[in-house]
PDB file of C-alpha atoms and ligand atoms in Angstrom:
ATOM      1  CA  MET Y   1      -8.487 -53.265 -22.363  1.00 36.00           C
ATOM      2  CA  PRO Y   2      -8.903 -51.206 -25.547  1.00 42.00           C
ATOM      3  CA  LYS Y   3      -6.514 -51.358 -28.519  1.00 37.00           C
ATOM      4  CA  SER Y   4      -5.048 -47.902 -27.480  1.00 42.00           C
ATOM      5  CA  LEU Y   5      -4.533 -48.143 -23.678  1.00 39.00           C
ATOM      6  CA  LEU Y   6      -2.207 -50.958 -24.783  1.00 41.00           C
ATOM      7  CA  SER Y   7      -0.064 -48.970 -26.850  1.00 44.00           C
ATOM      8  CA  CYS Y   8       0.822 -46.861 -24.046  1.00 56.00           C
ATOM      9  CA  SER Y   9       3.947 -46.806 -23.233  1.00 89.00           C
ATOM     10  CA  SER Y  10       4.993 -47.583 -19.524  1.00 96.00           C
ATOM     11  CA  PHE Y  11       6.569 -44.128 -17.245  1.00 97.00           C
ATOM     12  CA  SER Y  12       9.672 -46.532 -17.317  1.00 97.00           C
ATOM     13  CA  ASP Y  13       9.764 -46.505 -20.857  1.00 97.00           C
ATOM     14  CA  ARG Y  14       9.354 -42.479 -21.025  1.00 97.00           C
ATOM     15  CA  ALA Y  15      11.869 -41.411 -18.659  1.00 96.00           C
ATOM     16  CA  SER Y  16      14.448 -43.630 -20.578  1.00 95.00           C
ATOM     17  CA  VAL Y  17      13.502 -41.620 -23.814  1.00 96.00           C
ATOM     18  CA  THR Y  18      13.053 -38.024 -22.976  1.00 96.00           C
ATOM     19  CA  SER Y  19      15.780 -35.892 -22.372  1.00 96.00           C
ATOM     20  CA  HIS Y  20      14.057 -32.864 -20.490  1.00 98.00           C
ATOM     21  CA  PRO Y  21      15.597 -32.885 -16.884  1.00 98.00           C
ATOM     22  CA  ILE Y  22      11.925 -32.360 -15.037  1.00 98.00           C
ATOM     23  CA  ALA Y  23      10.532 -34.787 -16.853  1.00 98.00           C
ATOM     24  CA  LYS Y  24      13.495 -37.385 -16.287  1.00 98.00           C
ATOM     25  CA  LYS Y  25      13.599 -36.288 -12.981  1.00 98.00           C
ATOM     26  CA  LEU Y  26       9.623 -36.635 -12.482  1.00 98.00           C
ATOM     27  CA  PHE Y  27       9.402 -40.330 -13.879  1.00 98.00           C
ATOM     28  CA  GLU Y  28      12.275 -41.036 -11.809  1.00 98.00           C
ATOM     29  CA  ILE Y  29      10.188 -40.012  -8.637  1.00 98.00           C
ATOM     30  CA  MET Y  30       6.968 -41.762  -9.314  1.00 98.00           C
ATOM     31  CA  LEU Y  31       8.410 -44.485 -10.325  1.00 98.00           C
ATOM     32  CA  GLN Y  32      10.654 -44.948  -7.258  1.00 98.00           C
ATOM     33  CA  LYS Y  33       8.220 -43.903  -4.910  1.00 98.00           C
ATOM     34  CA  LYS Y  34       5.028 -45.322  -6.303  1.00 98.00           C
ATOM     35  CA  THR Y  35       2.979 -41.910  -6.855  1.00 98.00           C
ATOM     36  CA  ASN Y  36       0.993 -40.135  -9.566  1.00 98.00           C
ATOM     37  CA  LEU Y  37      -0.551 -38.105  -6.550  1.00 98.00           C
ATOM     38  CA  ALA Y  38       0.250 -33.404  -6.812  1.00 99.00           C
ATOM     39  CA  LEU Y  39      -1.117 -32.314  -4.194  1.00 99.00           C
ATOM     40  CA  ALA Y  40      -2.920 -29.084  -4.359  1.00 99.00           C
ATOM     41  CA  CYS Y  41      -1.640 -27.673  -1.003  1.00 98.00           C
ATOM     42  CA  ASP Y  42      -3.743 -24.566  -0.674  1.00 98.00           C
ATOM     43  CA  VAL Y  43      -3.144 -22.982   2.430  1.00 98.00           C
ATOM     44  CA  LEU Y  44      -2.594 -19.392   4.020  1.00 98.00           C
ATOM     45  CA  SER Y  45       0.360 -19.884   6.350  1.00 98.00           C
ATOM     46  CA  GLN Y  46       3.691 -20.912   6.055  1.00 98.00           C
ATOM     47  CA  LYS Y  47       3.433 -22.579   8.727  1.00 98.00           C
ATOM     48  CA  GLU Y  48       0.469 -24.766   7.302  1.00 98.00           C
ATOM     49  CA  LEU Y  49       2.447 -25.356   4.277  1.00 98.00           C
ATOM     50  CA  LEU Y  50       5.056 -26.187   6.275  1.00 98.00           C
ATOM     51  CA  TYR Y  51       3.291 -28.740   7.962  1.00 98.00           C
ATOM     52  CA  TRP Y  52       1.804 -29.944   4.463  1.00 98.00           C
ATOM     53  CA  ALA Y  53       4.759 -30.792   2.723  1.00 98.00           C
ATOM     54  CA  GLU Y  54       6.168 -32.410   5.801  1.00 98.00           C
ATOM     55  CA  ALA Y  55       3.352 -34.565   6.310  1.00 98.00           C
ATOM     56  CA  ILE Y  56       1.839 -35.531   2.945  1.00 98.00           C
ATOM     57  CA  GLY Y  57       5.105 -35.470   1.649  1.00 98.00           C
ATOM     58  CA  PRO Y  58       6.360 -38.941   1.767  1.00 98.00           C
ATOM     59  CA  TYR Y  59       2.886 -40.410  -0.488  1.00 98.00           C
ATOM     60  CA  ILE Y  60       3.286 -37.308  -3.861  1.00 99.00           C
ATOM     61  CA  CYS Y  61       5.459 -36.925  -6.456  1.00 99.00           C
ATOM     62  CA  ILE Y  62       4.680 -33.199  -6.633  1.00 99.00           C
ATOM     63  CA  LEU Y  63       3.603 -30.499  -4.328  1.00 99.00           C
ATOM     64  CA  LYS Y  64       2.141 -27.235  -5.590  1.00 99.00           C
ATOM     65  CA  THR Y  65       1.795 -23.951  -4.145  1.00 99.00           C
ATOM     66  CA  HIS Y  66      -0.302 -21.292  -4.785  1.00 98.00           C
ATOM     67  CA  ILE Y  67       2.527 -19.137  -3.144  1.00 98.00           C
ATOM     68  CA  ASP Y  68       0.782 -15.670  -3.177  1.00 98.00           C
ATOM     69  CA  MET Y  69      -2.459 -17.134  -0.657  1.00 98.00           C
ATOM     70  CA  LEU Y  70       0.068 -16.725   2.524  1.00 98.00           C
ATOM     71  CA  SER Y  71      -0.318 -13.405   4.205  1.00 98.00           C
ATOM     72  CA  ASP Y  72       3.218 -14.126   5.818  1.00 98.00           C
ATOM     73  CA  PHE Y  73       5.563 -14.985   3.069  1.00 98.00           C
ATOM     74  CA  THR Y  74       9.127 -15.346   3.184  1.00 98.00           C
ATOM     75  CA  LEU Y  75      11.735 -16.099   1.340  1.00 98.00           C
ATOM     76  CA  GLU Y  76      12.974 -18.654   4.082  1.00 98.00           C
ATOM     77  CA  CYS Y  77       9.745 -20.455   4.482  1.00 98.00           C
ATOM     78  CA  THR Y  78      10.573 -21.253   0.450  1.00 98.00           C
ATOM     79  CA  LYS Y  79      14.249 -22.780   1.835  1.00 98.00           C
ATOM     80  CA  GLN Y  80      12.383 -25.040   4.257  1.00 98.00           C
ATOM     81  CA  LEU Y  81      10.125 -25.911   1.367  1.00 98.00           C
ATOM     82  CA  ARG Y  82      12.798 -27.277  -0.585  1.00 98.00           C
ATOM     83  CA  ALA Y  83      14.716 -28.715   2.287  1.00 98.00           C
ATOM     84  CA  ILE Y  84      11.265 -30.439   2.816  1.00 99.00           C
ATOM     85  CA  ALA Y  85      10.953 -31.681  -1.172  1.00 99.00           C
ATOM     86  CA  ASP Y  86      14.444 -33.086  -1.245  1.00 98.00           C
ATOM     87  CA  ARG Y  87      14.283 -35.059   1.934  1.00 98.00           C
ATOM     88  CA  HIS Y  88      11.213 -36.177   1.113  1.00 98.00           C
ATOM     89  CA  GLY Y  89      11.443 -36.558  -2.536  1.00 98.00           C
ATOM     90  CA  PHE Y  90       9.077 -34.434  -4.486  1.00 99.00           C
ATOM     91  CA  LEU Y  91       9.250 -31.895  -6.593  1.00 99.00           C
ATOM     92  CA  LEU Y  92       8.046 -27.889  -6.211  1.00 99.00           C
ATOM     93  CA  PHE Y  93       5.267 -26.715  -8.700  1.00 99.00           C
ATOM     94  CA  GLU Y  94       4.402 -22.769  -8.536  1.00 99.00           C
ATOM     95  CA  ASP Y  95       0.785 -22.530  -9.492  1.00 99.00           C
ATOM     96  CA  ARG Y  96       1.661 -19.108 -10.994  1.00 98.00           C
ATOM     97  CA  LYS Y  97      -0.209 -19.506 -13.979  1.00 99.00           C
ATOM     98  CA  PHE Y  98       1.732 -16.235 -16.060  1.00 99.00           C
ATOM     99  CA  ALA Y  99      -0.484 -14.931 -18.742  1.00 98.00           C
ATOM    100  CA  ASP Y 100       1.667 -11.884 -19.766  1.00 98.00           C
ATOM    101  CA  ILE Y 101       3.932 -10.993 -22.487  1.00 98.00           C
ATOM    102  CA  GLY Y 102       7.769 -12.257 -22.754  1.00 98.00           C
ATOM    103  CA  GLN Y 103       9.050  -9.414 -20.805  1.00 98.00           C
ATOM    104  CA  THR Y 104       7.060  -9.160 -17.858  1.00 98.00           C
ATOM    105  CA  VAL Y 105       6.507 -12.960 -16.944  1.00 98.00           C
ATOM    106  CA  MET Y 106      10.735 -12.701 -17.184  1.00 98.00           C
ATOM    107  CA  HIS Y 107      10.721 -10.603 -14.187  1.00 98.00           C
ATOM    108  CA  GLN Y 108       7.485 -12.040 -12.833  1.00 98.00           C
ATOM    109  CA  TYR Y 109       9.160 -15.598 -12.554  1.00 98.00           C
ATOM    110  CA  GLN Y 110      12.391 -14.583 -11.603  1.00 98.00           C
ATOM    111  CA  GLY Y 111      12.430 -11.280  -9.477  1.00 98.00           C
ATOM    112  CA  GLY Y 112       9.305  -9.695  -7.305  1.00 98.00           C
ATOM    113  CA  ILE Y 113       9.175 -10.706  -3.511  1.00 98.00           C
ATOM    114  CA  TYR Y 114       8.201 -14.621  -4.587  1.00 98.00           C
ATOM    115  CA  ARG Y 115      11.394 -14.781  -6.299  1.00 98.00           C
ATOM    116  CA  ILE Y 116       9.679 -18.232  -8.118  1.00 98.00           C
ATOM    117  CA  ALA Y 117      12.768 -19.490 -10.204  1.00 98.00           C
ATOM    118  CA  ASP Y 118      15.118 -19.745  -7.077  1.00 98.00           C
ATOM    119  CA  TRP Y 119      12.652 -22.605  -5.856  1.00 98.00           C
ATOM    120  CA  ALA Y 120      10.100 -24.265  -8.030  1.00 99.00           C
ATOM    121  CA  ASP Y 121      10.878 -27.265 -10.309  1.00 99.00           C
ATOM    122  CA  LEU Y 122       8.150 -26.059 -12.579  1.00 99.00           C
ATOM    123  CA  ILE Y 123       5.835 -22.863 -13.035  1.00 99.00           C
ATOM    124  CA  ASN Y 124       2.732 -23.044 -15.669  1.00 99.00           C
ATOM    125  CA  ALA Y 125       1.159 -20.641 -17.849  1.00 99.00           C
ATOM    126  CA  HIS Y 126      -1.420 -20.300 -19.905  1.00 98.00           C
ATOM    127  CA  VAL Y 127      -1.224 -19.638 -24.140  1.00 98.00           C
ATOM    128  CA  VAL Y 128      -2.975 -16.507 -24.497  1.00 98.00           C
ATOM    129  CA  PRO Y 129      -0.655 -14.299 -24.793  1.00 98.00           C
ATOM    130  CA  GLY Y 130       1.144 -16.200 -27.414  1.00 98.00           C
ATOM    131  CA  PRO Y 131       4.800 -18.177 -27.637  1.00 98.00           C
ATOM    132  CA  GLY Y 132       6.035 -14.870 -26.399  1.00 98.00           C
ATOM    133  CA  ILE Y 133       5.991 -15.739 -23.260  1.00 98.00           C
ATOM    134  CA  ILE Y 134       7.063 -19.652 -23.230  1.00 98.00           C
ATOM    135  CA  GLU Y 135      10.246 -17.604 -24.635  1.00 98.00           C
ATOM    136  CA  GLY Y 136       9.894 -15.164 -21.927  1.00 98.00           C
ATOM    137  CA  LEU Y 137       9.959 -17.915 -19.114  1.00 98.00           C
ATOM    138  CA  LYS Y 138      12.331 -19.998 -20.953  1.00 98.00           C
ATOM    139  CA  GLU Y 139      15.325 -17.031 -20.878  1.00 98.00           C
ATOM    140  CA  VAL Y 140      15.492 -17.295 -16.970  1.00 98.00           C
ATOM    141  CA  GLY Y 141      14.112 -21.127 -16.443  1.00 98.00           C
ATOM    142  CA  LEU Y 142      16.124 -23.271 -18.929  1.00 98.00           C
ATOM    143  CA  ARG Y 143      19.836 -22.378 -18.206  1.00 98.00           C
ATOM    144  CA  GLN Y 144      18.360 -23.604 -14.698  1.00 98.00           C
ATOM    145  CA  GLY Y 145      16.722 -27.045 -15.641  1.00 98.00           C
ATOM    146  CA  LYS Y 146      13.087 -25.800 -14.928  1.00 98.00           C
ATOM    147  CA  GLY Y 147       9.878 -27.465 -16.379  1.00 98.00           C
ATOM    148  CA  LEU Y 148       7.680 -25.164 -17.487  1.00 99.00           C
ATOM    149  CA  LEU Y 149       3.564 -26.576 -17.743  1.00 99.00           C
ATOM    150  CA  LEU Y 150       1.381 -24.936 -20.333  1.00 99.00           C
ATOM    151  CA  LEU Y 151      -2.654 -24.459 -19.182  1.00 99.00           C
ATOM    152  CA  ALA Y 152      -4.480 -26.444 -22.268  1.00 99.00           C
ATOM    153  CA  GLU Y 153      -7.243 -27.009 -20.839  1.00 98.00           C
ATOM    154  CA  MET Y 154      -9.009 -26.188 -17.355  1.00 98.00           C
ATOM    155  CA  SER Y 155     -11.573 -28.090 -14.726  1.00 98.00           C
ATOM    156  CA  SER Y 156     -13.365 -25.501 -14.399  1.00 97.00           C
ATOM    157  CA  SER Y 157     -17.793 -25.513 -15.642  1.00 97.00           C
ATOM    158  CA  LYS Y 158     -17.944 -23.372 -19.004  1.00 97.00           C
ATOM    159  CA  THR Y 159     -13.958 -23.156 -19.251  1.00 97.00           C
ATOM    160  CA  LEU Y 160     -12.704 -21.037 -22.637  1.00 98.00           C
ATOM    161  CA  ALA Y 161      -9.727 -23.104 -23.245  1.00 98.00           C
ATOM    162  CA  THR Y 162     -11.289 -25.767 -25.513  1.00 98.00           C
ATOM    163  CA  GLY Y 163     -11.237 -27.011 -29.329  1.00 98.00           C
ATOM    164  CA  ALA Y 164      -9.061 -25.064 -31.547  1.00 98.00           C
ATOM    165  CA  TYR Y 165      -7.553 -23.816 -28.306  1.00 98.00           C
ATOM    166  CA  THR Y 166      -6.702 -26.208 -26.745  1.00 98.00           C
ATOM    167  CA  GLN Y 167      -5.063 -27.457 -29.811  1.00 98.00           C
ATOM    168  CA  GLN Y 168      -2.633 -24.507 -29.901  1.00 98.00           C
ATOM    169  CA  ALA Y 169      -1.424 -24.969 -26.151  1.00 98.00           C
ATOM    170  CA  ILE Y 170      -0.863 -28.808 -27.526  1.00 98.00           C
ATOM    171  CA  ARG Y 171       1.186 -27.764 -30.412  1.00 98.00           C
ATOM    172  CA  LEU Y 172       3.141 -24.948 -28.990  1.00 98.00           C
ATOM    173  CA  GLY Y 173       4.400 -26.932 -26.408  1.00 98.00           C
ATOM    174  CA  GLU Y 174       5.820 -29.437 -28.563  1.00 98.00           C
ATOM    175  CA  GLU Y 175       7.483 -27.160 -30.450  1.00 98.00           C
ATOM    176  CA  HIS Y 176       9.297 -26.101 -27.488  1.00 98.00           C
ATOM    177  CA  ALA Y 177       9.701 -28.996 -25.325  1.00 98.00           C
ATOM    178  CA  ASP Y 178      13.433 -28.396 -24.599  1.00 98.00           C
ATOM    179  CA  PHE Y 179      11.586 -26.233 -21.362  1.00 98.00           C
ATOM    180  CA  VAL Y 180       7.754 -27.064 -22.023  1.00 98.00           C
ATOM    181  CA  CYS Y 181       7.381 -30.729 -20.311  1.00 98.00           C
ATOM    182  CA  GLY Y 182       3.234 -31.058 -20.031  1.00 98.00           C
ATOM    183  CA  TYR Y 183       0.059 -29.509 -19.996  1.00 99.00           C
ATOM    184  CA  ILE Y 184      -2.782 -28.922 -17.418  1.00 99.00           C
ATOM    185  CA  ALA Y 185      -5.480 -30.753 -18.860  1.00 98.00           C
ATOM    186  CA  LEU Y 186      -8.345 -32.919 -19.107  1.00 98.00           C
ATOM    187  CA  ARG Y 187      -7.027 -35.820 -20.900  1.00 98.00           C
ATOM    188  CA  LYS Y 188      -4.095 -37.138 -22.288  1.00 98.00           C
ATOM    189  CA  TRP Y 189      -3.419 -34.754 -25.967  1.00 98.00           C
ATOM    190  CA  SER Y 190       0.142 -35.031 -26.985  1.00 98.00           C
ATOM    191  CA  SER Y 191       2.069 -38.590 -27.673  1.00 96.00           C
ATOM    192  CA  HIS Y 192       5.159 -36.939 -26.745  1.00 96.00           C
ATOM    193  CA  PRO Y 193       6.681 -39.662 -24.342  1.00 96.00           C
ATOM    194  CA  GLY Y 194       8.092 -36.442 -22.657  1.00 97.00           C
ATOM    195  CA  MET Y 195       4.920 -34.551 -22.280  1.00 98.00           C
ATOM    196  CA  LEU Y 196       3.514 -34.732 -18.818  1.00 98.00           C
ATOM    197  CA  HIS Y 197      -0.699 -34.651 -18.340  1.00 98.00           C
ATOM    198  CA  LEU Y 198      -1.896 -32.834 -14.747  1.00 98.00           C
ATOM    199  CA  THR Y 199      -5.282 -32.866 -14.505  1.00 98.00           C
ATOM    200  CA  PRO Y 200      -6.466 -31.058 -11.518  1.00 98.00           C
ATOM    201  CA  GLY Y 201     -10.145 -30.924 -10.263  1.00 98.00           C
ATOM    202  CA  VAL Y 202     -10.293 -34.733  -8.954  1.00 98.00           C
ATOM    203  CA  LYS Y 203     -12.260 -36.338  -6.071  1.00 97.00           C
ATOM    204  CA  LEU Y 204     -12.922 -39.938  -5.465  1.00 93.00           C
ATOM    205  CA  GLN Y 205     -16.290 -38.785  -5.733  1.00 85.00           C
ATOM    206  CA  GLN Y 206     -18.059 -36.912  -8.829  1.00 81.00           C
ATOM    207  CA  GLY Y 207     -19.394 -33.400  -7.772  1.00 87.00           C
ATOM    208  CA  GLN Y 208     -18.872 -29.361  -8.401  1.00 89.00           C
ATOM    209  CA  ASP Y 209     -18.056 -26.762  -5.808  1.00 92.00           C
ATOM    210  CA  SER Y 210     -19.963 -23.720  -5.372  1.00 93.00           C
ATOM    211  CA  LEU Y 211     -17.614 -21.785  -7.801  1.00 95.00           C
ATOM    212  CA  GLY Y 212     -17.425 -23.628 -10.882  1.00 94.00           C
ATOM    213  CA  GLN Y 213     -14.683 -26.133  -9.889  1.00 95.00           C
ATOM    214  CA  ARG Y 214     -15.917 -29.451 -11.937  1.00 96.00           C
ATOM    215  CA  TYR Y 215     -14.628 -32.668 -10.119  1.00 97.00           C
ATOM    216  CA  ARG Y 216     -13.772 -36.038 -11.975  1.00 97.00           C
ATOM    217  CA  CYS Y 217     -12.991 -39.554 -10.761  1.00 97.00           C
ATOM    218  CA  LEU Y 218      -9.714 -41.140 -11.118  1.00 97.00           C
ATOM    219  CA  GLU Y 219     -11.048 -43.690 -13.290  1.00 97.00           C
ATOM    220  CA  GLU Y 220     -12.315 -40.748 -15.865  1.00 97.00           C
ATOM    221  CA  ILE Y 221      -9.209 -38.897 -15.537  1.00 98.00           C
ATOM    222  CA  ILE Y 222      -7.008 -42.202 -15.462  1.00 98.00           C
ATOM    223  CA  VAL Y 223      -8.159 -45.308 -17.261  1.00 98.00           C
ATOM    224  CA  GLN Y 224     -10.953 -42.922 -19.780  1.00 98.00           C
ATOM    225  CA  ASN Y 225      -8.423 -39.946 -20.384  1.00 98.00           C
ATOM    226  CA  GLN Y 226      -5.249 -41.591 -20.004  1.00 97.00           C
ATOM    227  CA  SER Y 227      -4.160 -38.251 -18.263  1.00 98.00           C
ATOM    228  CA  ASP Y 228      -0.672 -38.896 -15.967  1.00 98.00           C
ATOM    229  CA  ILE Y 229      -0.669 -37.467 -12.699  1.00 98.00           C
ATOM    230  CA  ILE Y 230      -3.682 -36.354 -10.616  1.00 98.00           C
ATOM    231  CA  ILE Y 231      -3.825 -32.719  -8.867  1.00 98.00           C
ATOM    232  CA  VAL Y 232      -5.701 -33.352  -5.628  1.00 98.00           C
ATOM    233  CA  GLY Y 233      -6.515 -30.492  -3.102  1.00 98.00           C
ATOM    234  CA  ARG Y 234      -9.688 -30.270  -0.714  1.00 98.00           C
ATOM    235  CA  ASP Y 235     -10.753 -33.923  -1.020  1.00 98.00           C
ATOM    236  CA  ILE Y 236      -7.043 -34.601   0.795  1.00 98.00           C
ATOM    237  CA  MET Y 237      -7.152 -31.542   2.830  1.00 98.00           C
ATOM    238  CA  GLN Y 238     -10.359 -31.637   4.064  1.00 97.00           C
ATOM    239  CA  ALA Y 239     -10.655 -35.718   5.185  1.00 97.00           C
ATOM    240  CA  LYS Y 240     -11.037 -36.429   8.627  1.00 97.00           C
ATOM    241  CA  ASP Y 241      -7.794 -38.051   8.578  1.00 98.00           C
ATOM    242  CA  PRO Y 242      -5.489 -36.570   5.920  1.00 98.00           C
ATOM    243  CA  VAL Y 243      -2.466 -38.648   5.405  1.00 98.00           C
ATOM    244  CA  ALA Y 244      -4.610 -41.682   5.613  1.00 98.00           C
ATOM    245  CA  PHE Y 245      -6.503 -40.323   2.092  1.00 97.00           C
ATOM    246  CA  ALA Y 246      -3.486 -39.212   0.678  1.00 98.00           C
ATOM    247  CA  LYS Y 247      -1.969 -42.567   0.759  1.00 98.00           C
ATOM    248  CA  LEU Y 248      -5.071 -44.027  -0.143  1.00 97.00           C
ATOM    249  CA  TYR Y 249      -4.926 -41.621  -2.987  1.00 98.00           C
ATOM    250  CA  GLN Y 250      -1.892 -42.371  -3.783  1.00 98.00           C
ATOM    251  CA  GLN Y 251      -2.168 -46.897  -3.848  1.00 98.00           C
ATOM    252  CA  ARG Y 252      -5.447 -46.545  -6.283  1.00 98.00           C
ATOM    253  CA  ALA Y 253      -4.574 -43.742  -8.100  1.00 98.00           C
ATOM    254  CA  TRP Y 254      -1.297 -45.333  -8.978  1.00 98.00           C
ATOM    255  CA  SER Y 255      -2.718 -48.882  -9.429  1.00 98.00           C
ATOM    256  CA  ILE Y 256      -5.066 -47.626 -11.521  1.00 98.00           C
ATOM    257  CA  ALA Y 257      -2.283 -45.726 -13.629  1.00 98.00           C
ATOM    258  CA  THR Y 258      -0.211 -48.792 -13.907  1.00 97.00           C
ATOM    259  CA  SER Y 259      -2.592 -51.254 -15.086  1.00 96.00           C
ATOM    260  CA  VAL Y 260      -3.334 -48.359 -17.931  1.00 96.00           C
ATOM    261  CA  PHE Y 261       0.065 -47.518 -18.856  1.00 96.00           C
ATOM    262  CA  GLY Y 262       1.885 -50.490 -17.792  1.00 91.00           C
TER     263      GLY Y 262
HETATM  264  O1  S5P F   1      -7.842 -25.632 -14.746  1.00 84.55           O
HETATM  265  C1  S5P F   1      -7.608 -25.835 -13.540  1.00 84.55           C
HETATM  266  C2  S5P F   1      -5.704 -25.649 -13.090  1.00 84.55           C
HETATM  267  C3  S5P F   1      -5.199 -25.750 -12.002  1.00 84.55           C
HETATM  268  S1  S5P F   1      -3.919 -25.381 -12.115  1.00 84.55           S
HETATM  269  N1  S5P F   1      -8.342 -26.306 -12.562  1.00 84.55           N
HETATM  270  C4  S5P F   1      -7.746 -25.540 -10.927  1.00 84.55           C
HETATM  271  O2  S5P F   1      -8.111 -26.707  -9.745  1.00 84.55           O
HETATM  272  N2  S5P F   1      -6.291 -25.907 -10.739  1.00 84.55           N
HETATM  273  C5  S5P F   1      -5.398 -26.443  -9.533  1.00 84.55           C
HETATM  274  O3  S5P F   1      -5.738 -26.493  -9.129  1.00 84.55           O
HETATM  275  C6  S5P F   1      -6.359 -24.900  -8.669  1.00 84.55           C
HETATM  276  O4  S5P F   1      -6.115 -23.249  -8.415  1.00 84.55           O
HETATM  277  C7  S5P F   1      -6.213 -25.327  -7.385  1.00 84.55           C
HETATM  278  O5  S5P F   1      -5.271 -24.663  -6.868  1.00 84.55           O
HETATM  279  C8  S5P F   1      -6.088 -27.362  -7.315  1.00 84.55           C
HETATM  280  C9  S5P F   1      -7.853 -27.825  -7.196  1.00 84.55           C
HETATM  281  O6  S5P F   1      -8.050 -27.743  -6.025  1.00 84.55           O
HETATM  282  P1  S5P F   1      -9.202 -28.544  -5.039  1.00 84.55           P
HETATM  283  O7  S5P F   1      -9.135 -27.950  -3.674  1.00 84.55           O
HETATM  284  O8  S5P F   1     -10.148 -27.850  -6.033  1.00 84.55           O
HETATM  285  O9  S5P F   1      -8.584 -30.092  -5.631  1.00 84.55           O
END
């Protein structure tokens, strides 16, 4: 094994040194359930969302939502989703990708019809507006013990989030480590133990969709790029037997991660 991989600290070491409440909880869930799999649950109705949460819940550490995709959204659905998450032991990550000034995102996070801060453990944000977006979200989420992920890179082909932009995103996250607990990224960038790296655009076989999504395989993401958590959507949800496939993903990704991180 290359020397750089040997120096990676394990999830349990990282859990014991981080003081971020969501990072700590996430590491504990990962270790207890032996999973670094997040489900991208991109569905259009409440019924489907609750169905997938219940069916795939045992195999995941995070369920990622796009709550504004639901055509029949009600707050009752988020209450039921929260109950399923607590029962199966996974975190809820609303993939809202906030991207505005602090004052605006504060209201978008707390209020509106979705009331994201009431039920989501994790949210994410682009850093294009600068540090004000983190401060605005922090106003709402910090006192509630929530976590923020910064989009440092994207999985789509020809993404503009590269180079100096990515470096600035990593730096901003580390400067706000009381609230930021990781990144959406294609590889590990930060050696801060509490910073998790979550990678979307995952398939067992590499490839692309027709709208620019680029897929990478588990070995590239976890072994070569040392990312912590894989975010998988269609490869599981469109499988012939999604539950069995989720279980396969869980076992494969966890075994690769433990061989890399210890
Ligand atoms: O760079 C990104 C960031 C995100 S959060 N690329 C992504 O694909 N995502 C999200 O991951 C995207 O919004 C979708 O919910 C999921 C990928 O889904 P899949 O079906 O392509 O696996």
